[in-house]
Each structure stands twice: as C-alpha cells, then as structure tokens.
PDB file of C-alpha atoms in Angstrom:
ATOM      1  CA  UNK A 138     -50.979  -3.470   7.781  1.00  0.00           C
ATOM      2  CA  UNK A 139     -47.997  -2.442  10.240  1.00  0.00           C
ATOM      3  CA  UNK A 140     -46.956  -6.084   9.592  1.00  0.00           C
ATOM      4  CA  UNK A 141     -47.214  -5.722   6.090  1.00  0.00           C
ATOM      5  CA  UNK A 142     -45.239  -2.291   5.677  1.00  0.00           C
ATOM      6  CA  UNK A 143     -42.343  -4.045   7.393  1.00  0.00           C
ATOM      7  CA  UNK A 144     -42.293  -6.984   5.526  1.00  0.00           C
ATOM      8  CA  UNK A 145     -41.993  -4.489   2.047  1.00  0.00           C
ATOM      9  CA  UNK A 146     -39.482  -2.410   4.096  1.00  0.00           C
ATOM     10  CA  UNK A 147     -37.669  -5.585   4.595  1.00  0.00           C
ATOM     11  CA  UNK A 148     -38.303  -6.852   1.067  1.00  0.00           C
ATOM     12  CA  UNK A 149     -36.953  -3.258  -0.576  1.00  0.00           C
ATOM     13  CA  UNK A 150     -33.761  -3.660   1.760  1.00  0.00           C
ATOM     14  CA  UNK A 151     -33.161  -7.139   0.390  1.00  0.00           C
ATOM     15  CA  UNK A 152     -33.589  -6.001  -3.071  1.00  0.00           C
ATOM     16  CA  UNK A 153     -31.329  -3.241  -2.873  1.00  0.00           C
ATOM     17  CA  UNK A 154     -28.151  -4.986  -1.339  1.00  0.00           C
ATOM     18  CA  UNK A 155     -28.588  -8.152  -3.486  1.00  0.00           C
ATOM     19  CA  UNK A 156     -25.430  -6.743  -5.031  1.00  0.00           C
ATOM     20  CA  UNK A 157     -23.537  -6.821  -1.799  1.00  0.00           C
ATOM     21  CA  UNK A 158     -23.902  -3.206  -0.811  1.00  0.00           C
ATOM     22  CA  UNK A 159     -26.211  -0.485   0.562  1.00  0.00           C
ATOM     23  CA  UNK A 160     -28.176   0.999  -2.729  1.00  0.00           C
ATOM     24  CA  UNK A 161     -27.592   3.976  -0.456  1.00  0.00           C
ATOM     25  CA  UNK A 162     -24.068   4.071  -0.858  1.00  0.00           C
ATOM     26  CA  UNK A 163     -22.888   6.411  -3.782  1.00  0.00           C
ATOM     27  CA  UNK A 164     -21.404   4.261  -6.367  1.00  0.00           C
ATOM     28  CA  UNK A 165     -17.884   6.235  -6.992  1.00  0.00           C
ATOM     29  CA  UNK A 166     -15.356   5.581  -9.641  1.00  0.00           C
ATOM     30  CA  UNK A 167     -12.370   7.263  -9.844  1.00  0.00           C
ATOM     31  CA  UNK A 168     -10.634   7.952 -12.757  1.00  0.00           C
ATOM     32  CA  UNK A 169      -7.952   4.975 -14.061  1.00  0.00           C
ATOM     33  CA  UNK A 170      -4.485   6.164 -13.144  1.00  0.00           C
ATOM     34  CA  UNK A 171      -2.275   6.129 -15.810  1.00  0.00           C
ATOM     35  CA  UNK A 172       1.330   6.579 -14.913  1.00  0.00           C
ATOM     36  CA  UNK A 173       4.182   5.907 -16.979  1.00  0.00           C
ATOM     37  CA  UNK A 174       7.287   5.881 -14.708  1.00  0.00           C
ATOM     38  CA  UNK A 175       8.306   2.391 -13.132  1.00  0.00           C
ATOM     39  CA  UNK A 176       8.419   2.581  -8.790  1.00  0.00           C
ATOM     40  CA  UNK A 177       9.293  -1.100  -8.136  1.00  0.00           C
ATOM     41  CA  UNK A 178      12.202  -3.030 -10.283  1.00  0.00           C
ATOM     42  CA  UNK A 179      12.358  -5.625  -7.671  1.00  0.00           C
ATOM     43  CA  UNK A 180      16.023  -6.381  -9.147  1.00  0.00           C
ATOM     44  CA  UNK A 181      18.156  -9.522  -7.335  1.00  0.00           C
ATOM     45  CA  UNK A 182      19.193  -9.477  -4.040  1.00  0.00           C
ATOM     46  CA  UNK A 183      22.907  -9.150  -3.967  1.00  0.00           C
ATOM     47  CA  UNK A 184      24.187  -9.223  -0.582  1.00  0.00           C
ATOM     48  CA  UNK A 185      27.155  -7.002  -1.637  1.00  0.00           C
ATOM     49  CA  UNK A 186      24.924  -4.259  -2.840  1.00  0.00           C
ATOM     50  CA  UNK A 187      25.250  -1.047  -0.302  1.00  0.00           C
ATOM     51  CA  UNK A 188      22.376   1.032  -0.819  1.00  0.00           C
ATOM     52  CA  UNK A 189      22.301   4.552   0.737  1.00  0.00           C
ATOM     53  CA  UNK A 190      18.530   5.827   2.294  1.00  0.00           C
ATOM     54  CA  UNK A 191      18.164   9.064   2.824  1.00  0.00           C
ATOM     55  CA  UNK A 192      15.708  10.244   5.307  1.00  0.00           C
ATOM     56  CA  UNK A 193      15.274  13.708   6.930  1.00  0.00           C
ATOM     57  CA  UNK A 194      17.714  14.997   5.282  1.00  0.00           C
ATOM     58  CA  UNK A 195      20.109  12.177   6.996  1.00  0.00           C
ATOM     59  CA  UNK A 196      21.999   9.828   4.338  1.00  0.00           C
ATOM     60  CA  UNK A 197      23.096   6.608   5.694  1.00  0.00           C
ATOM     61  CA  UNK A 198      23.843   2.448   4.389  1.00  0.00           C
ATOM     62  CA  UNK A 199      20.348   0.589   4.421  1.00  0.00           C
ATOM     63  CA  UNK A 200      20.050  -2.413   6.234  1.00  0.00           C
ATOM     64  CA  UNK A 201      18.675  -5.082   4.738  1.00  0.00           C
ATOM     65  CA  UNK A 202      15.442  -6.639   6.157  1.00  0.00           C
ATOM     66  CA  UNK A 203      13.913  -9.893   3.805  1.00  0.00           C
ATOM     67  CA  UNK A 204      10.021 -10.676   4.112  1.00  0.00           C
ATOM     68  CA  UNK A 205       8.629 -13.537   6.473  1.00  0.00           C
ATOM     69  CA  UNK A 206       6.891 -14.864   3.625  1.00  0.00           C
ATOM     70  CA  UNK A 207       7.646 -13.506   0.376  1.00  0.00           C
ATOM     71  CA  UNK A 208      10.817 -13.900  -1.625  1.00  0.00           C
ATOM     72  CA  UNK A 209      11.348 -10.450  -1.189  1.00  0.00           C
ATOM     73  CA  UNK A 210      13.270  -7.905   0.966  1.00  0.00           C
ATOM     74  CA  UNK A 211      13.875  -4.141   1.093  1.00  0.00           C
ATOM     75  CA  UNK A 212      16.774  -1.715   2.413  1.00  0.00           C
ATOM     76  CA  UNK A 213      15.636   0.491   5.833  1.00  0.00           C
ATOM     77  CA  UNK A 214      16.819   3.566   7.148  1.00  0.00           C
ATOM     78  CA  UNK A 215      18.802   3.599  11.105  1.00  0.00           C
ATOM     79  CA  UNK A 216      16.293   3.135  13.664  1.00  0.00           C
ATOM     80  CA  UNK A 217      13.765   1.169  11.275  1.00  0.00           C
ATOM     81  CA  UNK A 218      12.675  -2.293  11.947  1.00  0.00           C
ATOM     82  CA  UNK A 219      10.034  -5.168  10.821  1.00  0.00           C
ATOM     83  CA  UNK A 220       7.008  -4.952  12.799  1.00  0.00           C
ATOM     84  CA  UNK A 221       3.597  -6.704  12.669  1.00  0.00           C
ATOM     85  CA  UNK A 222       1.245  -4.938  11.517  1.00  0.00           C
ATOM     86  CA  UNK A 223      -2.140  -7.086  11.858  1.00  0.00           C
ATOM     87  CA  UNK A 224      -1.774 -10.033  10.099  1.00  0.00           C
ATOM     88  CA  UNK A 225       1.114  -8.678   7.835  1.00  0.00           C
ATOM     89  CA  UNK A 226       4.863  -7.443   8.177  1.00  0.00           C
ATOM     90  CA  UNK A 227       5.485  -3.797   8.165  1.00  0.00           C
ATOM     91  CA  UNK A 228       8.732  -2.039   7.887  1.00  0.00           C
ATOM     92  CA  UNK A 229       9.487   1.600   9.092  1.00  0.00           C
ATOM     93  CA  UNK A 230       9.023   3.624  11.952  1.00  0.00           C
ATOM     94  CA  UNK A 231       5.795   2.195  14.380  1.00  0.00           C
ATOM     95  CA  UNK A 232       6.092   4.882  16.795  1.00  0.00           C
ATOM     96  CA  UNK A 233       6.032   7.945  13.651  1.00  0.00           C
ATOM     97  CA  UNK A 234       3.298   5.651  12.216  1.00  0.00           C
ATOM     98  CA  UNK A 235       5.199   5.872   8.576  1.00  0.00           C
ATOM     99  CA  UNK A 236       5.529   2.252   7.321  1.00  0.00           C
ATOM    100  CA  UNK A 237       5.344  -0.005   4.011  1.00  0.00           C
ATOM    101  CA  UNK A 238       3.799  -3.444   3.721  1.00  0.00           C
ATOM    102  CA  UNK A 239       3.681  -6.457   0.951  1.00  0.00           C
ATOM    103  CA  UNK A 240       1.005  -8.691   0.593  1.00  0.00           C
ATOM    104  CA  UNK A 241      -0.094 -11.392  -1.435  1.00  0.00           C
ATOM    105  CA  UNK A 242      -3.149 -12.308  -3.436  1.00  0.00           C
ATOM    106  CA  UNK A 243      -4.915  -8.654  -1.658  1.00  0.00           C
ATOM    107  CA  UNK A 244      -7.604  -7.270  -3.823  1.00  0.00           C
ATOM    108  CA  UNK A 245      -7.715  -3.734  -4.341  1.00  0.00           C
ATOM    109  CA  UNK A 246     -10.877  -2.141  -4.769  1.00  0.00           C
ATOM    110  CA  UNK A 247     -10.885   0.845  -6.724  1.00  0.00           C
ATOM    111  CA  UNK A 248     -14.297   1.828  -5.585  1.00  0.00           C
ATOM    112  CA  UNK A 249     -12.757   1.899  -1.628  1.00  0.00           C
ATOM    113  CA  UNK A 250     -10.158   4.568  -3.065  1.00  0.00           C
ATOM    114  CA  UNK A 251     -11.432   7.332  -4.122  1.00  0.00           C
ATOM    115  CA  UNK A 252      -8.812   9.332  -2.988  1.00  0.00           C
ATOM    116  CA  UNK A 253      -5.257  10.517  -4.854  1.00  0.00           C
ATOM    117  CA  UNK A 254      -1.789  11.547  -3.810  1.00  0.00           C
ATOM    118  CA  UNK A 255      -0.766  13.307  -6.073  1.00  0.00           C
ATOM    119  CA  UNK A 256       2.813  12.911  -6.019  1.00  0.00           C
ATOM    120  CA  UNK A 257       2.167   9.212  -6.481  1.00  0.00           C
ATOM    121  CA  UNK A 258       0.446   9.261  -9.670  1.00  0.00           C
ATOM    122  CA  UNK A 259       3.089   9.360 -11.905  1.00  0.00           C
ATOM    123  CA  UNK A 260       4.196   6.185 -10.950  1.00  0.00           C
ATOM    124  CA  UNK A 261       2.382   3.024 -13.446  1.00  0.00           C
ATOM    125  CA  UNK A 262       2.146   0.710 -10.295  1.00  0.00           C
ATOM    126  CA  UNK A 263      -0.263   2.865  -8.201  1.00  0.00           C
ATOM    127  CA  UNK A 264      -3.223   2.111  -8.112  1.00  0.00           C
ATOM    128  CA  UNK A 265      -4.905   4.953  -5.554  1.00  0.00           C
ATOM    129  CA  UNK A 266      -4.931   6.261  -1.963  1.00  0.00           C
ATOM    130  CA  UNK A 267      -7.911   6.391   0.726  1.00  0.00           C
ATOM    131  CA  UNK A 268      -7.320   9.343   3.213  1.00  0.00           C
ATOM    132  CA  UNK A 269      -8.880   9.083   6.421  1.00  0.00           C
ATOM    133  CA  UNK A 270      -6.529  11.394   8.056  1.00  0.00           C
ATOM    134  CA  UNK A 271      -3.802   8.217   7.795  1.00  0.00           C
ATOM    135  CA  UNK A 272      -3.502   7.849   4.766  1.00  0.00           C
ATOM    136  CA  UNK A 273      -2.761   4.519   2.677  1.00  0.00           C
ATOM    137  CA  UNK A 274      -1.135   4.295  -0.695  1.00  0.00           C
ATOM    138  CA  UNK A 275      -1.817   1.149  -3.208  1.00  0.00           C
ATOM    139  CA  UNK A 276       0.204  -0.248  -5.470  1.00  0.00           C
ATOM    140  CA  UNK A 277      -0.049  -3.955  -7.722  1.00  0.00           C
ATOM    141  CA  UNK A 278       3.905  -5.048  -8.692  1.00  0.00           C
ATOM    142  CA  UNK A 279       4.310  -7.766 -10.613  1.00  0.00           C
ATOM    143  CA  UNK A 280       7.485 -10.237 -10.462  1.00  0.00           C
ATOM    144  CA  UNK A 281       7.820 -13.889 -10.973  1.00  0.00           C
ATOM    145  CA  UNK A 282       4.553 -14.866 -12.253  1.00  0.00           C
ATOM    146  CA  UNK A 283       3.420 -13.803  -9.054  1.00  0.00           C
ATOM    147  CA  UNK A 284       1.288 -10.424  -7.621  1.00  0.00           C
ATOM    148  CA  UNK A 285       2.480  -8.432  -4.587  1.00  0.00           C
ATOM    149  CA  UNK A 286       0.392  -5.372  -2.836  1.00  0.00           C
ATOM    150  CA  UNK A 287       2.700  -3.004  -1.701  1.00  0.00           C
ATOM    151  CA  UNK A 288       1.246  -0.064   0.755  1.00  0.00           C
ATOM    152  CA  UNK A 289       2.327   2.574   2.034  1.00  0.00           C
ATOM    153  CA  UNK A 290       0.523   4.175   5.413  1.00  0.00           C
ATOM    154  CA  UNK A 291       1.474   7.368   6.941  1.00  0.00           C
ATOM    155  CA  UNK A 292       0.079  10.538   8.866  1.00  0.00           C
ATOM    156  CA  UNK A 293       2.044  13.571   7.213  1.00  0.00           C
ATOM    157  CA  UNK A 294       3.053  13.379   3.468  1.00  0.00           C
ATOM    158  CA  UNK A 295       6.153  15.315   3.317  1.00  0.00           C
ATOM    159  CA  UNK A 296       7.880  13.832   6.078  1.00  0.00           C
ATOM    160  CA  UNK A 297       7.120  10.385   4.699  1.00  0.00           C
ATOM    161  CA  UNK A 298       6.425   9.901   1.370  1.00  0.00           C
ATOM    162  CA  UNK A 299      10.212  11.071  -0.092  1.00  0.00           C
ATOM    163  CA  UNK A 300      11.231   7.849   2.871  1.00  0.00           C
ATOM    164  CA  UNK A 301       8.647   5.344   1.627  1.00  0.00           C
ATOM    165  CA  UNK A 302       9.538   5.996  -2.197  1.00  0.00           C
ATOM    166  CA  UNK A 303      13.171   5.143  -1.207  1.00  0.00           C
ATOM    167  CA  UNK A 304      12.435   2.229   0.462  1.00  0.00           C
ATOM    168  CA  UNK A 305       9.802   0.787  -2.581  1.00  0.00           C
ATOM    169  CA  UNK A 306      12.906   1.613  -4.960  1.00  0.00           C
ATOM    170  CA  UNK A 307      15.341  -0.703  -3.004  1.00  0.00           C
ATOM    171  CA  UNK A 308      12.605  -3.240  -2.943  1.00  0.00           C
ATOM    172  CA  UNK A 309      14.835  -6.540  -3.951  1.00  0.00           C
ATOM    173  CA  UNK A 310      13.684 -10.011  -5.109  1.00  0.00           C
ATOM    174  CA  UNK A 311      15.035 -12.927  -3.629  1.00  0.00           C
ATOM    175  CA  UNK A 312      15.820 -15.905  -5.750  1.00  0.00           C
TER     176      UNK A 312
END
C-alpha cells in the first residue's frame, strides 16, 4: 500500500508539473504596460557629438563606450566603466551596484516580472521589474530589425534611476 501511495504521489506530481512549472506556484499575471513615451531612440553614433551626463548633482561630458558584441554604445559619466556581469557586459558602477546591460535574443517572461517601478511605467519600452532586494527593470528595444533587452540593476531607486535613464537616452547605434 505504501508503494502505491508513493507511486500515485509521483504520478500526481508529474501531471501537475507537465506544463513546466509546479502547480503550487501561483499564476500571477500583471496588467500589461502601456507607456507612450519613448526612452530609447538609438540614433546613430556620431564621434563629434558631445553628450553631457548628469548624475548625483554633477554634469560632465560623457565618455562613449561601445558594446563588445552588439552595434550599440552608451555615454558614461566620469567614474563609470564597462565590466563583465556574468556573460554580459554591464555599464555603470559595479561597486555601487548601479548598472545597465544590453542583451539580444533574451526572453522577457512577464510571469517573472510582477513588480513595477512606477517612475518607468510611462516609457513604451518598459516591460516590468523584478525586485528581490535588488531591482532589475527590463525594456524591449527594437532597432534595425533586431530586438535588444536593456536592463537596469540597482539597490537605491532615488540614486540610480536618474543616472540609468540618462544613460538609456544616450544609447546609440553604431552603423
């Protein structure tokens, strides 16, 4: 009888997880986002362009940093760098945990992004956030027939979002 109960429990578990995730994980869908204001315009990079980046009360010339894999780059404020974050390249301040990444062919799973960063909800590219103590905001950006996923990662919204939105606005395509 014990073997039968264990067998039935295993069959039940297999049936419940047949769709790829356990049945006891609640299916919570967030309302679709409908922002109208563009954050990214991905205009072509012009080496003679001078971009000022404002962060933490300081305005200074931004330094252009190209992505090593994709035909995009961004203007960084003084002190910010490009660094490896897992398999991705991140731009920002690693020590302050404020950075932006650009990836391609990444899936944005809306069921994982149940959180919202209110300050970003007006942007049409914004798809949602994950907040597990550290916030990760996700954007889908289409340019030149390609789809990119841009993410912001940070701890302190008030300190990070002004910088990250400035950096996002300075994202350029490299033709």
